[in-house]
XYZ file of C-alpha atoms in Angstrom:
335
model
C -79.402 24.931 -57.320
C -77.337 22.061 -56.175
C -76.205 22.461 -52.368
C -72.509 23.184 -51.268
C -70.658 20.169 -50.610
C -69.876 20.023 -46.864
C -66.534 20.416 -45.743
C -64.798 17.168 -43.970
C -64.642 17.890 -40.236
C -61.224 17.545 -39.224
C -60.389 14.702 -37.203
C -60.096 14.865 -33.686
C -56.383 14.252 -32.324
C -56.138 13.155 -28.725
C -54.101 15.392 -26.771
C -50.579 14.472 -26.129
C -50.458 12.783 -22.854
C -48.046 14.437 -20.349
C -45.877 11.723 -19.122
C -44.423 12.503 -15.601
C -40.909 11.997 -15.411
C -40.198 9.064 -12.936
C -38.787 10.423 -9.616
C -34.936 10.223 -9.384
C -33.402 7.108 -7.559
C -31.326 7.999 -4.542
C -27.593 8.438 -5.327
C -25.319 5.478 -4.848
C -22.425 7.623 -4.560
C -21.593 9.971 -2.153
C -20.664 13.452 -3.155
C -17.399 13.520 -1.350
C -16.150 10.035 -2.411
C -12.528 9.610 -3.817
C -12.583 8.645 -7.658
C -8.920 7.137 -7.081
C -10.110 4.791 -4.228
C -13.333 3.825 -6.016
C -11.105 2.649 -8.768
C -9.384 0.452 -6.652
C -12.142 -0.966 -4.834
C -14.021 -1.753 -8.222
C -10.671 -3.082 -9.131
C -10.580 -5.390 -6.238
C -14.235 -6.748 -6.516
C -14.638 -6.862 -10.344
C -14.459 -10.902 -10.361
C -18.008 -10.850 -8.019
C -21.180 -11.524 -9.244
C -23.413 -8.132 -9.795
C -25.541 -8.508 -6.853
C -22.832 -9.824 -4.440
C -20.571 -6.892 -5.628
C -23.247 -4.106 -5.071
C -24.014 -5.462 -1.572
C -20.237 -5.375 -0.423
C -19.289 -2.233 -1.916
C -22.357 -0.919 -0.052
C -20.437 -2.051 3.149
C -17.395 -0.611 2.068
C -18.989 2.986 1.485
C -20.179 2.543 4.687
C -16.867 2.200 6.398
C -15.737 4.718 3.999
C -12.878 2.597 2.293
C -14.035 4.894 -0.642
C -12.958 7.840 1.225
C -9.523 6.899 2.902
C -8.632 10.532 3.574
C -10.206 10.338 7.541
C -8.293 7.232 8.044
C -5.277 8.998 6.835
C -5.699 11.896 9.285
C -5.966 9.606 11.937
C -2.865 7.463 10.819
C -0.409 10.394 11.099
C -0.855 11.122 14.901
C -0.873 7.626 15.503
C 2.570 7.250 13.758
C 3.932 10.538 15.292
C 3.387 9.303 18.559
C 4.868 5.629 17.938
C 7.891 7.150 16.865
C 8.163 9.905 19.391
C 7.590 6.845 22.196
C 10.337 4.479 20.817
C 12.847 7.654 20.045
C 13.706 5.601 16.927
C 11.795 3.074 14.505
C 8.897 1.566 16.886
C 8.821 -2.115 17.141
C 6.993 -4.154 14.436
C 4.400 -5.350 16.826
C 2.854 -2.094 17.912
C 3.479 -0.934 14.560
C 1.242 -3.596 12.635
C -1.359 -3.255 15.570
C -1.839 0.454 15.842
C -2.068 0.624 11.918
C -4.466 -2.231 11.636
C -6.427 -0.222 14.623
C -6.663 3.058 12.776
C -8.645 1.661 9.823
C -10.641 -0.546 11.961
C -11.460 2.135 14.681
C -12.075 4.438 12.097
C -14.462 2.251 9.785
C -16.207 1.510 13.117
C -16.767 5.336 13.931
C -18.062 5.691 10.313
C -20.713 3.014 10.898
C -21.789 4.538 14.314
C -21.931 7.924 12.615
C -24.061 6.867 9.644
C -26.563 5.096 12.323
C -26.664 8.176 14.212
C -27.244 10.509 11.101
C -29.436 8.498 9.443
C -32.283 10.995 9.498
C -30.088 13.842 8.747
C -28.011 12.313 5.874
C -31.082 12.231 3.723
C -31.409 16.439 3.931
C -28.029 17.114 2.947
C -26.838 16.945 -0.608
C -23.333 15.536 0.217
C -24.484 12.897 2.331
C -27.839 11.728 0.701
C -25.934 9.137 -1.401
C -24.688 7.114 1.864
C -25.716 3.438 2.252
C -28.199 3.991 5.122
C -29.539 7.343 3.918
C -30.105 5.416 0.292
C -31.523 2.688 2.018
C -29.193 0.146 0.525
C -28.039 -0.717 4.348
C -30.430 -1.107 7.222
C -29.568 0.518 10.450
C -29.632 -2.697 12.058
C -26.787 -3.871 9.810
C -24.899 -0.670 10.474
C -24.928 -1.536 14.202
C -23.713 -5.253 13.704
C -20.901 -3.742 11.462
C -19.945 -1.439 14.461
C -19.870 -4.201 16.839
C -17.835 -6.355 14.794
C -15.529 -3.544 13.928
C -15.116 -2.917 17.740
C -14.374 -6.500 18.436
C -11.845 -6.585 15.971
C -9.942 -3.667 17.595
C -10.551 -5.154 20.945
C -8.742 -8.203 19.891
C -5.750 -6.246 18.371
C -5.234 -4.362 21.760
C -5.207 -7.841 23.524
C -1.539 -8.046 21.830
C -0.628 -5.193 24.025
C -0.178 -4.610 27.472
C -2.447 -4.241 30.500
C -2.381 -0.352 30.607
C -3.241 0.019 26.951
C -5.859 -2.109 27.461
C -7.301 -0.140 30.021
C -6.578 3.020 27.980
C -8.711 1.246 25.025
C -11.891 1.763 26.634
C -11.896 5.444 26.304
C -11.572 5.535 22.933
C -14.222 3.050 22.159
C -16.189 5.386 23.816
C -14.831 8.140 22.603
C -15.771 6.648 19.108
C -19.319 5.661 20.008
C -20.166 9.071 21.385
C -18.938 11.629 18.684
C -21.845 11.179 16.206
C -24.541 12.093 18.703
C -22.783 15.203 20.139
C -23.628 17.023 17.014
C -27.091 17.262 18.389
C -26.537 18.778 22.001
C -23.334 21.069 21.284
C -21.574 23.246 18.594
C -18.480 21.569 19.339
C -18.699 17.684 18.156
C -15.248 18.722 16.143
C -13.412 18.558 19.901
C -14.842 15.385 20.591
C -13.767 13.917 17.350
C -10.474 15.225 17.861
C -10.026 13.421 21.060
C -11.451 10.268 19.507
C -8.884 10.529 16.716
C -6.112 11.618 19.062
C -6.864 8.672 21.729
C -4.399 6.493 19.778
C -1.647 8.858 20.825
C -1.492 8.032 24.769
C -2.434 4.401 23.566
C 0.784 4.404 21.572
C 2.961 5.899 24.198
C 1.649 3.292 26.674
C 2.083 0.315 24.319
C 5.615 1.142 23.565
C 6.896 2.464 27.105
C 4.079 1.195 29.376
C 3.369 4.904 30.627
C 2.262 7.967 29.277
C 4.885 10.978 29.587
C 3.716 14.516 29.684
C 4.882 15.157 25.822
C 2.102 12.622 24.983
C -0.769 14.669 26.264
C 0.748 17.663 24.596
C 0.741 15.749 21.169
C -2.936 14.662 22.074
C -4.089 18.374 23.009
C -2.073 19.415 19.523
C -4.080 16.740 17.807
C -7.377 17.988 19.077
C -6.740 21.302 17.973
C -5.627 20.320 14.622
C -8.927 18.185 14.293
C -10.852 21.298 15.062
C -8.886 23.060 12.372
C -9.783 20.398 9.462
C -12.742 19.289 10.458
C -14.156 22.829 10.556
C -13.040 23.164 6.903
C -15.281 19.991 6.200
C -17.980 21.140 8.093
C -18.110 24.631 6.124
C -19.180 22.373 3.144
C -22.660 21.520 4.650
C -23.049 24.636 6.936
C -26.303 25.906 5.544
C -28.073 22.501 5.060
C -26.964 21.482 8.756
C -28.592 25.007 10.174
C -32.076 23.894 8.004
C -31.506 20.070 9.559
C -31.049 21.267 13.145
C -27.310 19.760 13.318
C -24.573 21.834 15.224
C -20.954 22.335 14.385
C -17.729 24.463 15.007
C -18.403 25.618 11.443
C -21.974 27.105 12.753
C -20.742 28.339 15.749
C -17.894 30.088 14.248
C -20.272 31.937 11.511
C -18.368 34.632 9.444
C -15.397 34.456 11.943
C -14.627 30.886 10.693
C -11.307 31.881 8.802
C -10.046 33.987 11.495
C -10.621 31.270 14.282
C -9.239 28.680 11.677
C -6.219 30.820 11.566
C -5.838 31.092 15.229
C -6.266 27.288 15.604
C -3.549 26.753 13.053
C -1.220 28.813 15.185
C -2.007 27.246 18.653
C -1.341 23.857 16.818
C 2.253 24.803 15.688
C 3.284 26.269 18.877
C 1.860 22.808 20.462
C 3.797 21.158 18.081
C 6.927 23.153 18.547
C 6.723 22.331 22.247
C 6.554 18.727 21.436
C 9.576 19.038 19.369
C 11.929 21.256 21.826
C 10.552 18.535 24.800
C 11.441 15.515 22.594
C 14.835 17.481 21.376
C 14.094 16.761 17.425
C 16.524 18.141 15.311
C 16.916 20.284 12.333
C 14.454 17.951 10.123
C 11.289 18.364 12.190
C 11.693 21.981 12.313
C 11.573 22.040 8.325
C 9.052 19.766 8.357
C 6.745 22.370 10.627
C 7.879 25.098 8.635
C 6.095 23.134 5.613
C 3.196 22.609 7.784
C 2.676 26.284 8.321
C 3.140 27.075 4.741
C 0.282 24.475 3.860
C -2.205 26.180 6.490
C -1.452 29.603 4.460
C -2.267 27.981 1.361
C -5.351 26.388 2.750
C -6.454 29.642 4.292
C -6.332 31.145 0.512
C -8.147 27.914 -0.672
C -11.086 28.591 1.647
C -11.130 32.404 1.270
C -14.729 32.343 -0.900
C -15.995 29.907 1.748
C -17.043 27.802 -1.329
C -18.199 23.936 -0.660
C -15.532 22.502 -3.139
C -12.389 24.611 -1.907
C -13.409 23.818 1.732
C -13.247 20.148 0.691
C -10.066 20.363 -0.972
C -8.599 22.118 1.902
C -9.762 19.509 4.471
C -8.266 16.812 2.365
C -4.836 18.824 2.056
C -4.423 18.507 5.899
C -3.194 14.883 4.817
C 0.060 16.378 3.455
C 0.482 18.237 6.764
C 0.657 15.337 8.702
C 2.715 13.395 6.068
C 5.562 16.115 6.586
C 5.020 16.209 10.380
C 5.711 12.364 10.340
C 8.696 12.563 7.582
C 10.413 15.510 9.871
C 9.941 13.224 13.179
C 11.416 10.192 11.502
C 14.166 11.894 10.045
C 15.021 13.994 13.082
C 15.027 10.810 15.379
C 17.416 9.099 12.724
C 20.062 11.695 12.569
C-alpha cells in the first residue's frame, strides 16, 4: 500500500507591516487668517523665489498682515479723533503720519504679543500656526522686528510736535505691556483698549497741540468698545485658555458674558452720544450711531450660542461699527 501523498505546506507569509503615519507638520496658516488678505499677499509676493517668499510671508504673518482687521479697529478711533480735533478734514501731514503709525504700531504689538505667547500659542488650536509657535521665526527675530517697527513709529512722531512726542512714550509702553498682562489679570482687554486708544490723545495733540476733555471721553469710549470686541475674540479660545492658564474677560465674565457685553455696548453708545453733543455734531452722526446700535444687536444674535466661528465673525463685524461712526462724523462736520 503506497503512502498517502504529503500535502504541501502553506507558505508562511510575512505579517503586513503597520506603517506609522508621520507626525503632522505644524500648520503654516493661523486658523483666523483672512482669505482675502492672503490672496493679496500671495499676489504681491508671486515673483519671489519660493524659499525667500516663504520667509517673507512668515514675517508678514507675524505682523498680522494676513489679518488686517486689528489694524482697522485701531484705525477708526484714530480717524474719529483726527476729524474731531480738526473739526473738518484733518491736515494731510497728521493724517498720513497717524495712518502709517496705526499699521506700524499694530504690527509691533503683534510681534511682541507672539513673543510673549510663544509657549502659550502651541497649546491653542487657533494660534498653533503662528510663525513662532510653528518654528518658522525665532523669538529673537520677533524681538528685532518689534524694535524695528517701534523705531519706525518713533521717526513718524518726530514729524509732529513736542507734546505729541512726549505722549508717544505712553503708547509704546502700553503696546509692550499688553501681551504680558494676560498672565496676571483677567482684564488684558482693558489694557489693549488703552493701547489701541492712545492714538486719540496723540491725534488731538498733533492737530491742536492740546488734549481737551472730549478727547479723554473718546479715549474711555474706545476702551469700552475694545473690551466688547476683544471679549468676543477671547470667547473663541475660552476653554483652551483656561487649560493653558491664560486670563481674559471672557473667562472672567463666564456665563454672564453676553449680558456684560450688552451693558458695555450700551455704555459705549452713551459715551459716544456725549462725544456727539460736546462736539455739536449734526444729524448724520446720530444716524451713524443708530446704525452702530443696530450692528451691536446683530452681534448679540451672532454670539447667542457662543460658538467659536460665530464669535470670531462678531469680532470682525466691529469693523463696520467703526466705519459707520467715522462716516457719521465726516458728514456731520462737512455739513
